[in-house]
Amino acid sequence: MNNFEYKNPVKIIFGKGTIPSVKKEIPENAKILMTFGGGSIKKNGVYKQIKEALNGFDFFEFGGIEPNPHYETCMKAIELAKKENITFLLSVGGGSVLDATKFIAAGALYDGDPWDFLSQRYIVNVEKALPIGAVLTLPATGSEMNGNSVITKAATQEKMAFGSPEVMPQFSVLDPECVFSLPDRQVANGVVDAFVHVLEQYLTYPVNSPIQDRFAESILTTLIEEGPKVLADRNDYNAAANFMWSATMALNGLIATGVPQDWATHMIGHELTAFHGIDHGRTLAIVLPGMMNVKRENKKDKILQYGERIWGVSSGNDDEKINKAIEKTIGFFESLGVPTTLPEYDVPEKTIGKITTRFQERKSKLGEKADIDYEQVGEILKDRL
Amino acid sequence: MNNFEYKNPVKIIFGKGTIPSVKKEIPENAKILMTFGGGSIKKNGVYKQIKEALNGFDFFEFGGIEPNPHYETCMKAIELAKKENITFLLSVGGGSVLDATKFIAAGALYDGDPWDFLSQRYIVNVEKALPIGAVLTLPATGSEMNGNSVITKAATQEKMAFGSPEVMPQFSVLDPECVFSLPDRQVANGVVDAFVHVLEQYLTYPVNSPIQDRFAESILTTLIEEGPKVLADRNDYNAAANFMWSATMALNGLIATGVPQDWATHMIGHELTAFHGIDHGRTLAIVLPGMMNVKRENKKDKILQYGERIWGVSSGNDDEKINKAIEKTIGFFESLGVPTTLPEYDVPEKTIGKITTRFQERKSKLGEKADIDYEQVGEILKDRL
């Protein structure tokens, strides 16, 4: 196991009927800006519950945050937060709303252009941010229990990430009943997203970390079991709850303690969203099998462990086992209704060139060994044609 | 899964060579009281590392904290902390030193007798406490990542617990190299302690919590694998690290989220320590098999799950499987050199009467269903004669 530091002070409030508890978590004198997305919270009753709970608070609203939230949209919210001297941000929605809220929280207290946090990551760090509370309506990204955020600049079709302990939510309310009103597509995307989050922290190389490995496998197994149950019966509370808790545990830093991490699948997937607007989870379902195939030597030991412990793959030589693990993974994604090849999303081959050019320009290498260059990015994507 | 709240802000600093990092975690102007035990830290180099790291700090020492730390000892430290206006407590040792430090932290800012926190638990709560940092030298209790503490009043032979978020360490440094100098007995006790911590949160009744169950099983399996490795080769860094992280994860609240908890084994075990001074871990090894046997109906589903997933027990009827799971558990403890019956510790039968009288007087019922009365405590202990 590698040395590590771990601290996660997010307070989780989990369970049915917990949404009104936002009231006791927000300072009484707070001037709140509630952020939300396209308006689903007005249909599923969440908006009403929050308005009732926060009756009497000084309260502003900022709706219309899109999936893969835009820098341009966030800047409008920052302007509002500054103008109204907002002191607390309440994110009500899925990972996109929360990611946007993190950017708004940092941007509201920053004098420069907050895009610096992304374009100059690790050079320009978030030093302060407005406090954030979250009501999560869509299990997927894990944003409710971490300090990460991904923002898209529409003007330049760039999708980039930043992270800071300063933008970790002070609390996150997770009511699994929010899952009841989700469309199939969002459930399926969420299962895939959480699944690939785990694999980005697991499918690397062994460092003798049995607790972390088994926790990761616990989450994978639970997603495989519970995801289809949620799809089959949206009112199955237990399945919704187990899915929701899985997605949170998949990316709260715990399974990353002391182990190498990859994240190349995400980095490449972000480009597919940036160029073609493909749902985030779906981009991961496309890229991951290519990553496993092209990096089968680097990741051999962990892919074999994954195949055996998660899918019961035990016969054949190593290459055959790896092929079988990839097949099983593809089969799982497809069983959720998520296609895994580029043509199924009408992505033309020339997009691959555009993406590799970007990585070539950035000069950064990807993967747990920083050995995936732009040419290998191309190989991985060609594997998915 | 039941509703729950979870917040654990303890910063973990894990790995070899991390002890000097205490320096960057303690406020520069702090007036530190370092607490420690019988002096092993002066033999294994930990004391020297800390003195060097904290060179220049305003620094007091309080040594001699005993295993199952005494109220009477802690009160002396509280007196010192008050007299010297200590602002930061640094616990250097195992769970006993840290538990004592938590009591000192709360007591130093309390006007009454801090025994109130234990004798009137849930009525008199800790409202403030001195900040605590910890350097853990012995994996076992999990105290490094929770707000729990167990203190013994020597005068009355009472061993009781209290808990508060106020006494959670601000940081805990976990250097697995500290394990290298531990005697067999402390390693074995630590493995048993962590193992039973997991079972107190797992061997109850099912509430459809696959993530929590699998995390618990992950820790149990890892302790079964790594514990014997640590005993066999004290310089096996990976085994030490995995053991240490297992013990922390066993009692940081995570596997308790949304599930019932028991803790009767601990409550009964505390009495064996109070009356006979038996090491804490060893009392658990005595009581747990009796608990499993007597509560086999209440705990049936989870004992069967435990037997199958941890020990591969799959044949026979339910009672036979439960017997096998108990046998396997006893066999594991004994393989570590930890006896599991009362006579092996020279505990006379009349002690059982003394213990049941105490529970009769307290009128509290134990267990996840609060259905273990003093008579059943007697049954459980008689099972271990």
CSV table of N, CA and C in Angstrom, one decimal, chain A residues 276 342-343 346-356 378 381-383 385:
chain,number,residue,atom,x,y,z
A,276,HIS,N,-19.3,16.0,-29.1
A,276,HIS,CA,-20.6,15.4,-29.6
A,276,HIS,C,-21.7,15.5,-28.6
A,342,LEU,N,-18.5,3.6,-30.9
A,342,LEU,CA,-18.6,5.0,-31.5
A,342,LEU,C,-19.7,5.1,-32.6
A,343,PRO,N,-19.8,4.2,-33.5
A,343,PRO,CA,-20.8,4.3,-34.5
A,343,PRO,C,-22.2,4.3,-33.9
A,346,ASP,N,-23.2,7.7,-33.6
A,346,ASP,CA,-22.9,8.5,-34.8
A,346,ASP,C,-21.7,9.4,-34.7
A,347,VAL,N,-20.7,8.9,-34.1
A,347,VAL,CA,-19.4,9.6,-34.0
A,347,VAL,C,-18.5,9.2,-35.2
A,348,PRO,N,-18.2,10.1,-36.1
A,348,PRO,CA,-17.4,9.8,-37.3
A,348,PRO,C,-15.9,9.5,-36.9
A,349,GLU,N,-15.2,8.8,-37.7
A,349,GLU,CA,-13.8,8.4,-37.4
A,349,GLU,C,-13.0,9.7,-37.3
A,350,LYS,N,-13.4,10.7,-38.0
A,350,LYS,CA,-12.5,11.9,-38.0
A,350,LYS,C,-12.5,12.6,-36.6
A,351,THR,N,-13.5,12.3,-35.8
A,351,THR,CA,-13.4,12.9,-34.4
A,351,THR,C,-12.2,12.4,-33.7
A,352,ILE,N,-11.8,11.1,-34.0
A,352,ILE,CA,-10.6,10.6,-33.3
A,352,ILE,C,-9.4,11.5,-33.5
A,353,GLY,N,-9.3,11.9,-34.8
A,353,GLY,CA,-8.1,12.8,-35.1
A,353,GLY,C,-8.2,14.1,-34.3
A,354,LYS,N,-9.4,14.6,-34.2
A,354,LYS,CA,-9.6,15.9,-33.5
A,354,LYS,C,-9.2,15.7,-32.0
A,355,ILE,N,-9.6,14.6,-31.4
A,355,ILE,CA,-9.3,14.3,-30.0
A,355,ILE,C,-7.8,14.1,-29.8
A,356,THR,N,-7.2,13.3,-30.7
A,356,THR,CA,-5.8,13.0,-30.5
A,356,THR,C,-5.0,14.3,-30.7
A,378,GLY,N,-5.6,7.5,-29.6
A,378,GLY,CA,-6.2,7.2,-30.9
A,378,GLY,C,-6.4,5.7,-31.1
A,381,LEU,N,-9.5,4.7,-29.1
A,381,LEU,CA,-10.8,5.1,-29.7
A,381,LEU,C,-11.0,4.3,-31.0
A,382,LYS,N,-10.0,4.0,-31.7
A,382,LYS,CA,-10.2,3.1,-32.9
A,382,LYS,C,-10.7,1.7,-32.6
A,383,ASP,N,-10.3,1.3,-31.4
A,383,ASP,CA,-10.8,0.0,-30.9
A,383,ASP,C,-12.3,0.0,-30.7
A,385,LEU,N,-14.5,1.6,-32.8
A,385,LEU,CA,-15.2,1.9,-34.1
A,385,LEU,C,-16.1,0.7,-34.5
